[in-house]
CSV table of C-alpha atoms in Angstrom, one decimal:
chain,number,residue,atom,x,y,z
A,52,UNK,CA,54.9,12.3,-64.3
A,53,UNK,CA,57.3,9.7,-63.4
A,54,UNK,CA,57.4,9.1,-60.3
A,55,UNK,CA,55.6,12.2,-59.7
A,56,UNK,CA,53.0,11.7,-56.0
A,57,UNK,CA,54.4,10.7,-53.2
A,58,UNK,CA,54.5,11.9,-49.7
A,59,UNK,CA,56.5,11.8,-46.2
A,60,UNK,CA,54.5,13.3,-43.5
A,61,UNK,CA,52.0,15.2,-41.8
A,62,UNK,CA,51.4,17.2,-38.9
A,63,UNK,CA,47.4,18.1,-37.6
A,64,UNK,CA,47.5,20.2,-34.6
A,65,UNK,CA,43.8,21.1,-33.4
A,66,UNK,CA,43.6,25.1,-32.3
A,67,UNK,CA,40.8,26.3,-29.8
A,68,UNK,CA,37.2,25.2,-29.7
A,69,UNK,CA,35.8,25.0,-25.7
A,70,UNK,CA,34.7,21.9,-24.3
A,71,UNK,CA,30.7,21.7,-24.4
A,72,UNK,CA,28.9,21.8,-21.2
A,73,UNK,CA,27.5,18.4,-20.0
A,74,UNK,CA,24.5,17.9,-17.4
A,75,UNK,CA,25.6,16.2,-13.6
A,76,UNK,CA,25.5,13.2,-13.2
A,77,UNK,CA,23.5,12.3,-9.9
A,78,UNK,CA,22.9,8.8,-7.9
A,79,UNK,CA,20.5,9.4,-5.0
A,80,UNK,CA,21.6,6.3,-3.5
A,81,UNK,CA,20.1,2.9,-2.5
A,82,UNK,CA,16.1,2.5,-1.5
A,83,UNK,CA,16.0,1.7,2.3
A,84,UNK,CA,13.1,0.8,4.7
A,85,UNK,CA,13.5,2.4,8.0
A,86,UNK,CA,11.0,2.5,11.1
A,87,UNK,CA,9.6,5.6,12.6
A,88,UNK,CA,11.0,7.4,14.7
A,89,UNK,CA,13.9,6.8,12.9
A,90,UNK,CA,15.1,9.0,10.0
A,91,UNK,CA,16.9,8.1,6.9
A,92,UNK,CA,20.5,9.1,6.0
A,93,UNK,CA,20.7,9.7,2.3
A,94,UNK,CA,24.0,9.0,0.6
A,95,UNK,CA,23.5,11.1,-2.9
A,96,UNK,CA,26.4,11.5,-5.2
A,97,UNK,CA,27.1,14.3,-7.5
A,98,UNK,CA,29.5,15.0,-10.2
A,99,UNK,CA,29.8,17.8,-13.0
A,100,UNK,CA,31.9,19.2,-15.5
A,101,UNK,CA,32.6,22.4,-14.1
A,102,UNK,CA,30.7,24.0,-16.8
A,103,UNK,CA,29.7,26.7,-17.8
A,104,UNK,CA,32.5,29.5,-16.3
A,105,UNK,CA,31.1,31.4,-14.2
A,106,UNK,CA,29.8,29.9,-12.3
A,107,UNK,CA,31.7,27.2,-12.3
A,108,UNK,CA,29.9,25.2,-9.3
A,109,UNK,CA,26.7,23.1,-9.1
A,110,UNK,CA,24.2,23.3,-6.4
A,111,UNK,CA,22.0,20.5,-5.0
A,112,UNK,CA,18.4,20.3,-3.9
A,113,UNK,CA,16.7,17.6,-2.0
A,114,UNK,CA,12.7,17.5,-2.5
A,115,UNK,CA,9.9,15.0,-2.0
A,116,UNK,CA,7.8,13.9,-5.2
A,117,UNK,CA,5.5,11.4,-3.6
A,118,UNK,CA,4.8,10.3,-0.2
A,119,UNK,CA,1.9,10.5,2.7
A,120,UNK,CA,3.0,13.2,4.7
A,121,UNK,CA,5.4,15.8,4.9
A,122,UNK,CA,9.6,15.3,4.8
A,123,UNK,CA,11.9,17.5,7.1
A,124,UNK,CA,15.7,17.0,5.4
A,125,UNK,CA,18.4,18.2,7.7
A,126,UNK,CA,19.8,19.9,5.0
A,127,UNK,CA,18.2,20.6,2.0
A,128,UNK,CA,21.1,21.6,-0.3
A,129,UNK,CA,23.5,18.7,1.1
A,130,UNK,CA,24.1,15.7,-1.1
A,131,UNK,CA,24.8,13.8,2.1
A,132,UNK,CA,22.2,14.6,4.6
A,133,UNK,CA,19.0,13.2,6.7
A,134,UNK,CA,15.3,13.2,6.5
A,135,UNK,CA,13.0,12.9,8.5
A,136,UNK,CA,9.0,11.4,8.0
A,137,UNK,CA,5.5,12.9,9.9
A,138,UNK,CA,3.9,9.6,9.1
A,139,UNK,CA,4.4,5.9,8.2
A,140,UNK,CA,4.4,5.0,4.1
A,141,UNK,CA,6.4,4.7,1.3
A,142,UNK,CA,8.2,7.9,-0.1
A,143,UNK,CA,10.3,9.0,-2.8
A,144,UNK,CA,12.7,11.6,-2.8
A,145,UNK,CA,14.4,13.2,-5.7
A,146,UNK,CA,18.4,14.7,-5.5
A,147,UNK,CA,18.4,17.3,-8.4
A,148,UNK,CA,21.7,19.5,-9.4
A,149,UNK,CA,22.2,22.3,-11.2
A,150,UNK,CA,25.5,23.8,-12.8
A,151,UNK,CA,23.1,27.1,-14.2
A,152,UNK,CA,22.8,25.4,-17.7
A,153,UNK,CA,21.6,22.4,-17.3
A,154,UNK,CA,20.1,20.3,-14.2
A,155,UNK,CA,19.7,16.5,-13.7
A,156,UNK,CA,18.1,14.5,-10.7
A,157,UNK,CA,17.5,10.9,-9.6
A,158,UNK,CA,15.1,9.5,-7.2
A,159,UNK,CA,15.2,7.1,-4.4
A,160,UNK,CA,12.4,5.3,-2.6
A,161,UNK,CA,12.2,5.4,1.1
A,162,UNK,CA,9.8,3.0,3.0
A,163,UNK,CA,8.9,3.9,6.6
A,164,UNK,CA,7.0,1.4,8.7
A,165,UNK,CA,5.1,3.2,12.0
A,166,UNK,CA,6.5,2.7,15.0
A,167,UNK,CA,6.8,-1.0,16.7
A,168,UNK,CA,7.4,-1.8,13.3
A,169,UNK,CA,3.3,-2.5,13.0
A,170,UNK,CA,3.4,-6.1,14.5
A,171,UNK,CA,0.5,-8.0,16.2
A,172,UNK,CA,-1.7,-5.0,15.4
A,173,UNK,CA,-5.6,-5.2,15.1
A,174,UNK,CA,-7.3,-2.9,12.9
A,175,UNK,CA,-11.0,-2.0,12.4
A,176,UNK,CA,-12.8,-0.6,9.7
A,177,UNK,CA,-16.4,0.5,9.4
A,178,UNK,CA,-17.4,0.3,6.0
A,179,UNK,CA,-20.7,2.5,6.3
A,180,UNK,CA,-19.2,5.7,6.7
A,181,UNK,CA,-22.7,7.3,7.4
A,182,UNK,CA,-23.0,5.8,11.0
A,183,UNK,CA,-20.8,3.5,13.6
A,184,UNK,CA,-17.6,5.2,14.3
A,185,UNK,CA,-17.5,4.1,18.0
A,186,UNK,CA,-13.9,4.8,19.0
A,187,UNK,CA,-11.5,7.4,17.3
A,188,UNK,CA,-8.9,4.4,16.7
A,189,UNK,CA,-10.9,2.9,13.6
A,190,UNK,CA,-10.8,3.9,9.8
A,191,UNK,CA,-13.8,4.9,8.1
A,192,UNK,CA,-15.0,4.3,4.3
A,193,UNK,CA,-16.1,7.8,3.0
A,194,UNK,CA,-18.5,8.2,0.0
A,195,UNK,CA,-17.5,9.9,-2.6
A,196,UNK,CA,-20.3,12.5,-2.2
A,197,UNK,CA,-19.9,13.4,1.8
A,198,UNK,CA,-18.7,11.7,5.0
A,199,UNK,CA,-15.0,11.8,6.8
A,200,UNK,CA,-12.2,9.0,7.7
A,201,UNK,CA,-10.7,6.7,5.4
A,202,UNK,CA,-11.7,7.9,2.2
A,203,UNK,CA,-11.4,5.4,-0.7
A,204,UNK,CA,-7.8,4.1,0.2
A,205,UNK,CA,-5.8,4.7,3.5
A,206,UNK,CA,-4.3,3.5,6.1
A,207,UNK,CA,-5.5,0.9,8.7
A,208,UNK,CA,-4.7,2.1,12.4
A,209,UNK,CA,-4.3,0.2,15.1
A,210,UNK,CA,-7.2,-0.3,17.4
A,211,UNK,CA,-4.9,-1.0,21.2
A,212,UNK,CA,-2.6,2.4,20.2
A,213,UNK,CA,-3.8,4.6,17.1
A,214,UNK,CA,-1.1,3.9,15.3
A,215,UNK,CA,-0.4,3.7,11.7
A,216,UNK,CA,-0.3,0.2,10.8
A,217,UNK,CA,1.4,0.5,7.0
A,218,UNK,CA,-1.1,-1.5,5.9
A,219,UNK,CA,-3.2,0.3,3.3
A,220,UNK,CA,-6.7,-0.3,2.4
A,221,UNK,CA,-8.4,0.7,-1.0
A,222,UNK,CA,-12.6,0.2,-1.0
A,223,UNK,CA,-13.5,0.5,-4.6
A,224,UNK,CA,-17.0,-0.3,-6.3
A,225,UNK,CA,-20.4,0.1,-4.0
A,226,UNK,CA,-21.7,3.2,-3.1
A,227,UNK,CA,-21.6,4.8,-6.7
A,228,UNK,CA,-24.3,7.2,-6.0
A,229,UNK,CA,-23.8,8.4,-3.1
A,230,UNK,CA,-26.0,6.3,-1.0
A,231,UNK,CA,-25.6,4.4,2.1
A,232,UNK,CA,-28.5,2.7,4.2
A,233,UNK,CA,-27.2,3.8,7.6
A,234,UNK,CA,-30.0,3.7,9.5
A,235,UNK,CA,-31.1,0.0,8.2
A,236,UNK,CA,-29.6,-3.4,9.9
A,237,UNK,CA,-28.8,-3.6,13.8
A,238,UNK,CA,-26.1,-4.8,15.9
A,239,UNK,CA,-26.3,-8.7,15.8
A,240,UNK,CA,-26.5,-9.4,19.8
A,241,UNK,CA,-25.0,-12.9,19.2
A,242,UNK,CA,-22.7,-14.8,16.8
A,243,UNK,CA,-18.9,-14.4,15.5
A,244,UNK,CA,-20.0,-10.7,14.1
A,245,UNK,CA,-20.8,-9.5,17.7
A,246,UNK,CA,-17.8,-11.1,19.0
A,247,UNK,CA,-15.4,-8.9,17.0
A,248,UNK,CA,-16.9,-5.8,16.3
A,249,UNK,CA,-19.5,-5.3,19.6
A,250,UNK,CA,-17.9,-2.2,21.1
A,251,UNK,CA,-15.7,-1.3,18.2
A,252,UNK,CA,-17.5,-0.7,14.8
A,253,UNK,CA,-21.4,-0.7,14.6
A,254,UNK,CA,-23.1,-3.5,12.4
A,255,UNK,CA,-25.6,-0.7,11.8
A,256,UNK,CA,-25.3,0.9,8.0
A,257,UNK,CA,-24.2,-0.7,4.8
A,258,UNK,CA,-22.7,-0.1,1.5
A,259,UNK,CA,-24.8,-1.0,-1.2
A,260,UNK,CA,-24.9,-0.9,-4.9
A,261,UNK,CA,-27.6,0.0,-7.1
A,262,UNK,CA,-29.2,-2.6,-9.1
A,263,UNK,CA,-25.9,-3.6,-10.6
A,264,UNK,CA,-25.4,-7.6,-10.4
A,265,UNK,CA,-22.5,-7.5,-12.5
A,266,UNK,CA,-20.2,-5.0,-10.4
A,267,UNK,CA,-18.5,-5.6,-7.3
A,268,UNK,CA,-17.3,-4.3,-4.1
A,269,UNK,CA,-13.2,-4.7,-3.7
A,270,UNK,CA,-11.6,-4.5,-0.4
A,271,UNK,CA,-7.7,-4.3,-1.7
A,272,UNK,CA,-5.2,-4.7,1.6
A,273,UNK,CA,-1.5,-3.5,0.3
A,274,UNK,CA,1.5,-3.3,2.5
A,275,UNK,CA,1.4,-6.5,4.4
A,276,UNK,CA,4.8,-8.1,5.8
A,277,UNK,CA,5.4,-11.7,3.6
A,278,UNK,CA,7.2,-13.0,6.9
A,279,UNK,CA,3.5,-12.6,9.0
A,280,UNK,CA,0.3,-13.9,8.3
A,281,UNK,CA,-2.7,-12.4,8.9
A,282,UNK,CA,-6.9,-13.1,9.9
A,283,UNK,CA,-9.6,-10.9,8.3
A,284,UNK,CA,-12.7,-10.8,8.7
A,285,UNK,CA,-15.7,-9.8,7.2
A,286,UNK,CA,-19.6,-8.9,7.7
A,287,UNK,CA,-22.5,-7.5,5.6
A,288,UNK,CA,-25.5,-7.0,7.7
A,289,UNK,CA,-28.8,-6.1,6.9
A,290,UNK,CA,-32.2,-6.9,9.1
A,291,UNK,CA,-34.1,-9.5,9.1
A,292,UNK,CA,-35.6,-9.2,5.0
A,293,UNK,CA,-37.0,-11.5,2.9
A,294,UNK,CA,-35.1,-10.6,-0.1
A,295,UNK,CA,-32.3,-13.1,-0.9
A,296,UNK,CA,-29.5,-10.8,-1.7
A,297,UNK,CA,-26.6,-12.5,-0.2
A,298,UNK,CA,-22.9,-11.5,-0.1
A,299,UNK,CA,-20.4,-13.6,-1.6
A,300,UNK,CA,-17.2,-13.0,0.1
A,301,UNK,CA,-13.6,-14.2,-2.0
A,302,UNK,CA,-10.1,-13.9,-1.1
A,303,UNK,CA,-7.5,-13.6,-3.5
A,304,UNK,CA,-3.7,-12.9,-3.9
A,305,UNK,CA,-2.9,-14.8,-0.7
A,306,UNK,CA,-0.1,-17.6,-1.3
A,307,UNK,CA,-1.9,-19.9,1.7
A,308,UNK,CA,-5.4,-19.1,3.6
A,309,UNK,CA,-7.3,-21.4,5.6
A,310,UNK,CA,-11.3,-20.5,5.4
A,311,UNK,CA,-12.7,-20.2,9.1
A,312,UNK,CA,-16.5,-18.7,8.7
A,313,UNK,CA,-19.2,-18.9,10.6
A,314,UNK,CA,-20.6,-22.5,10.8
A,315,UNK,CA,-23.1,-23.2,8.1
A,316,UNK,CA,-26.6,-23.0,9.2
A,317,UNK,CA,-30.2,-23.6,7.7
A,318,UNK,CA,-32.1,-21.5,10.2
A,319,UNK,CA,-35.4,-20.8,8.5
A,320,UNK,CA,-34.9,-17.2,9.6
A,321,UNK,CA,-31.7,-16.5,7.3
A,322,UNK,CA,-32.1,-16.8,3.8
A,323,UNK,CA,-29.7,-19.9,2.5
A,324,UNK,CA,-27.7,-19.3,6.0
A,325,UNK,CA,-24.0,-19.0,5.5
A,326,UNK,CA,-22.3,-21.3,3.2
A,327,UNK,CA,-18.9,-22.2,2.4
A,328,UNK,CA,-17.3,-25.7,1.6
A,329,UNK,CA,-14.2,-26.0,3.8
A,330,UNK,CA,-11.1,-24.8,4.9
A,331,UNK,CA,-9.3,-24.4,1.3
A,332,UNK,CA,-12.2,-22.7,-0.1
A,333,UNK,CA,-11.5,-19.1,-1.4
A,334,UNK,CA,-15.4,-18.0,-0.9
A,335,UNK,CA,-17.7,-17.5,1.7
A,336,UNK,CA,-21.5,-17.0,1.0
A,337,UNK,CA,-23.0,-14.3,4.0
A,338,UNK,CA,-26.6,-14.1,3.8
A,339,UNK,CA,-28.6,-10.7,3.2
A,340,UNK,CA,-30.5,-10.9,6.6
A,341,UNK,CA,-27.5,-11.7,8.6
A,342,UNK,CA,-29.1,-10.8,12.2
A,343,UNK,CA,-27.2,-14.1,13.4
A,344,UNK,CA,-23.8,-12.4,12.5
A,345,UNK,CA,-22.3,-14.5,10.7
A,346,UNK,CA,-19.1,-13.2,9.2
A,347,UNK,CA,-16.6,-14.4,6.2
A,348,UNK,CA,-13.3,-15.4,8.3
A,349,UNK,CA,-9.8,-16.5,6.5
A,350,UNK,CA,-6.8,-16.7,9.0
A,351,UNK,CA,-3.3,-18.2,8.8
A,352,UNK,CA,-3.2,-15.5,5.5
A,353,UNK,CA,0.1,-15.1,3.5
A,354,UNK,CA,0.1,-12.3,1.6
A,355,UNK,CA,3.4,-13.5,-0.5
A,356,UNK,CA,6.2,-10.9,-1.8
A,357,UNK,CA,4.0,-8.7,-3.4
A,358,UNK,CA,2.2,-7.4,0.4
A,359,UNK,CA,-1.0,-7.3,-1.9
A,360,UNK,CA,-4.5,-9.5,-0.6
A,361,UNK,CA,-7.9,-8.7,-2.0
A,362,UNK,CA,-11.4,-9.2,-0.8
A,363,UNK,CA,-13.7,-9.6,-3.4
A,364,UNK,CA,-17.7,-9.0,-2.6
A,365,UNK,CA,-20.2,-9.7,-4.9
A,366,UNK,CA,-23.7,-10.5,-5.4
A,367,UNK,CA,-25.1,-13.8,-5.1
A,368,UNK,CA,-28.7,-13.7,-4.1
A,369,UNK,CA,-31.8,-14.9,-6.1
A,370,UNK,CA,-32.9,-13.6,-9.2
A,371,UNK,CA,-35.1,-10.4,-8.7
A,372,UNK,CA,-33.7,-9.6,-5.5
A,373,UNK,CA,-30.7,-7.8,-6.8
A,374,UNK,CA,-31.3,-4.3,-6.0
A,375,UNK,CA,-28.7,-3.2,-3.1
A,376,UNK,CA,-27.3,-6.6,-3.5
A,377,UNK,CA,-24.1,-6.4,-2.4
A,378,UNK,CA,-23.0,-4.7,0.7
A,379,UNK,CA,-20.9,-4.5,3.6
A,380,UNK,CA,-21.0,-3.3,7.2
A,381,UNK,CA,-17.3,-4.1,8.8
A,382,UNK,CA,-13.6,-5.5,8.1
A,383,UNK,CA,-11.1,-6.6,10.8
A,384,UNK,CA,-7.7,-7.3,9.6
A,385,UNK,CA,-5.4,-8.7,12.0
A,386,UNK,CA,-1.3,-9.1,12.1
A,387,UNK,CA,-0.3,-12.2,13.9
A,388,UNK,CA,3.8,-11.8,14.4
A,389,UNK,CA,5.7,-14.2,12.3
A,390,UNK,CA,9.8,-13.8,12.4
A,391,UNK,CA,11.7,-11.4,10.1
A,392,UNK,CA,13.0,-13.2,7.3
A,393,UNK,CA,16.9,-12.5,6.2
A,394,UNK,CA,16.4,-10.2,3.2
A,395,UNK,CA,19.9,-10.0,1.0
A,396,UNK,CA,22.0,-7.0,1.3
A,397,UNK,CA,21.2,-3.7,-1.2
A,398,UNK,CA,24.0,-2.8,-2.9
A,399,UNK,CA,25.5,0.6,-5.1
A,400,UNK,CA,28.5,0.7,-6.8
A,401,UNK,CA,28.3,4.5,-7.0
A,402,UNK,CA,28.1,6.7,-10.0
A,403,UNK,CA,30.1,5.9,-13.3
A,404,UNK,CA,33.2,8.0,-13.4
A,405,UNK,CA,35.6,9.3,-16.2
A,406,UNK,CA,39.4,10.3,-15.5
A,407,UNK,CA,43.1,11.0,-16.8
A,408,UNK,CA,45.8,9.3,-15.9
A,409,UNK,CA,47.6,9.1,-13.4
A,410,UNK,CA,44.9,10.2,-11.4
A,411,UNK,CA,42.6,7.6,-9.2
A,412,UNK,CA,38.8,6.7,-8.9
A,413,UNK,CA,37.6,7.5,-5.7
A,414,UNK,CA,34.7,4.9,-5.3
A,415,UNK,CA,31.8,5.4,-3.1
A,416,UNK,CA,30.0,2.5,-2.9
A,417,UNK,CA,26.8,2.0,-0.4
A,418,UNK,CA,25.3,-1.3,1.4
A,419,UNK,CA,22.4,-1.4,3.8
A,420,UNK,CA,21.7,-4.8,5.2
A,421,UNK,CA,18.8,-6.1,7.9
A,422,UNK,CA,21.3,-8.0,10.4
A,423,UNK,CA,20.2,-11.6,9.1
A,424,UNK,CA,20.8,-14.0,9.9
A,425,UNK,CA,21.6,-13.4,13.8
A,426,UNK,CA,24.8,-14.3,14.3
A,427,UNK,CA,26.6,-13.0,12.7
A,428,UNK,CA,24.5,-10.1,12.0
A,429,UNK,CA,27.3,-8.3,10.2
């Protein structure tokens, strides 16, 4: 055994075995807003293995998995390609390839603001579906159990041309079972509620809830620019009652508001009249026999980054007087301009890649930009 193990080399060599099918890899690009009628050019990247053999080849498939309307794409089975949009709203597309075996897909979010880019509009919306509809460009709250228009959640259209406005509001709360009073209240013939709705949306019909002093009614507004500010206002009208089931109105969400309502008043006809305590205060107290029409009013509105501002009704009447407490007749939301604000550039650095030497990467990178700040706008 002396010196008996040793060695000098050794030789592996590795004999057949295929490689194993992978999925594609797929990018479908950056997120854009765009502004009808313009469509948006989608920059999708694909690469695969080119397994299995046959075929050999991946195919592509653009489709849409969430949007308000209907997409056109100019071609369907292109990675690179257009699509077009029936209606403002946000969208999101999917890019999904298929080498026979195996499929992958990746999405990308598409925001499309109506045309004139939605600024300075003035939007309506009748919250008694049952009764009021005046002129075909205002929204409507539909019950639940009947009626036509808005439906819970939509979006607000402007009064001057019937456009979209890409503002979206969502009613929810009030109205539970099915009933409105449409045929109790009138028009006020004086004060700020006649002002803005007189012509437009009828004060006549409310939404009510049923003997529920705990719940509320939320108005949620969604989509708002950050570089605008907005004015809405409110109403909740019911006759002249002596019930005291008054509305309290609150805004939320909003980064800056200043509270404009109606002028506090102790007329002995109104039950508490409206009451608020100033400008910074979020609530605004609308009595239950509002024939003076007095309405809840917060301008100069920021809705901040998030687009999101809510209107929160509840009851706030005397004890015992709670049944159909809480109501409302009307909602005007106003866009008042503001400048676009420079938004940084979006970026994609394309798809992680894989090669041999002495090959190259070809890189397909992809940046939108809003042409801020003016100049350079480049």
């Amino acid at each position: 055994e002396y010196k008996g193990k040793y060695g000098s080399a050794v030789m592996v060599q590795e004999n057949g075995g295929g490689a194993t099918n992978q999925p594609p890899t797929v990018d479908a690009g950056v997120d854009q807003t765009i502004t009808l009628p313009a469509s948006a050019t989608l920059d999708g990247t694909v690469t695969d293995d080119g397994l299995p053999t046959p075929p050999g080849q991946v195919t592509t498939t653009w489709s849409m998995v969430s949007g308000p309307g209907t997409v056109t794409f100019g071609d369907v089975n292109a990675v690179d390609t257009t699509a077009s949009f029936s209606v403002a709203g946000t969208y999101v597309l999917r890019l999904t390839a298929d080498d026979s075996a195996l499929t992958a897909s990746a999405d990308v979010t598409i925001t499309v603001n109506p045309a004139g880019g939605g600024s300075g509009f003035t939007a309506y919306n009748d919250l008694a579906w049952a009764s009021g509809q005046l002129n075909t460009n205002i929204t409507t709250y539909t019950s639940p159990t009947g009626g036509s228009g808005l439906a819970n959640s939509g979006f607000l259209i402007d009064y001057a041309t019937g456009n979209v406005t890409g503002v979206t509001l969502t009613v929810t709360g009030g109205d539970y079972n099915g009933t409105t009073h449409a045929t109790q209240g009138a028009d006020p013939t004086t004060g700020d509620a006649f002002t803005v709705f007189n012509g437009k949306v009828s004060g006549q019909g409310v939404l009510a809830y049923i003997n529920d002093i705990n719940d509320s009614q939320v108005l949620t507004f969604t989509g708002m620019d950050p570089s605008k500010t907005y004015e809405l206002v409110f109403t909740a009208h019911r006759d002249l009652y002596g019930w005291d089931r008054a509305s309290l109105v609150t805004i939320s969400g909003a980064d800056a508001f200043t509270n404009a309502s109606s002028a506090a008043t102790d007329n002995p006809n109104e039950v508490g009249g409206v009451l608020f305590t100033g400008p910074t205060d979020p609530s605004t107290r609308l009595p239950a026999d509002n024939d003076n029409g007095y309405v809840a009013r917060f301008t100069g509105v920021n809705p901040g980054s998030d687009g999101t501002v809510v209107l929160t009704v509840s009851w706030d009447g005397t004890a015992g007087s709670e049944y159909k407490g809480k109501y409302g007749s009307a909602v005007m939301v106003q866009e008042n301009g503001g400048g676009a604000t420079n938004q940084p550039p979006t970026v994609d650095a394309g798809v992680d890649q894989t090669i041999t030497l002495p090959a190259s990467a070809t890189l397909d990178g992809t940046v939108t930009d809003d042409g801020l700040p003016a100049p350079p706008g480049q």
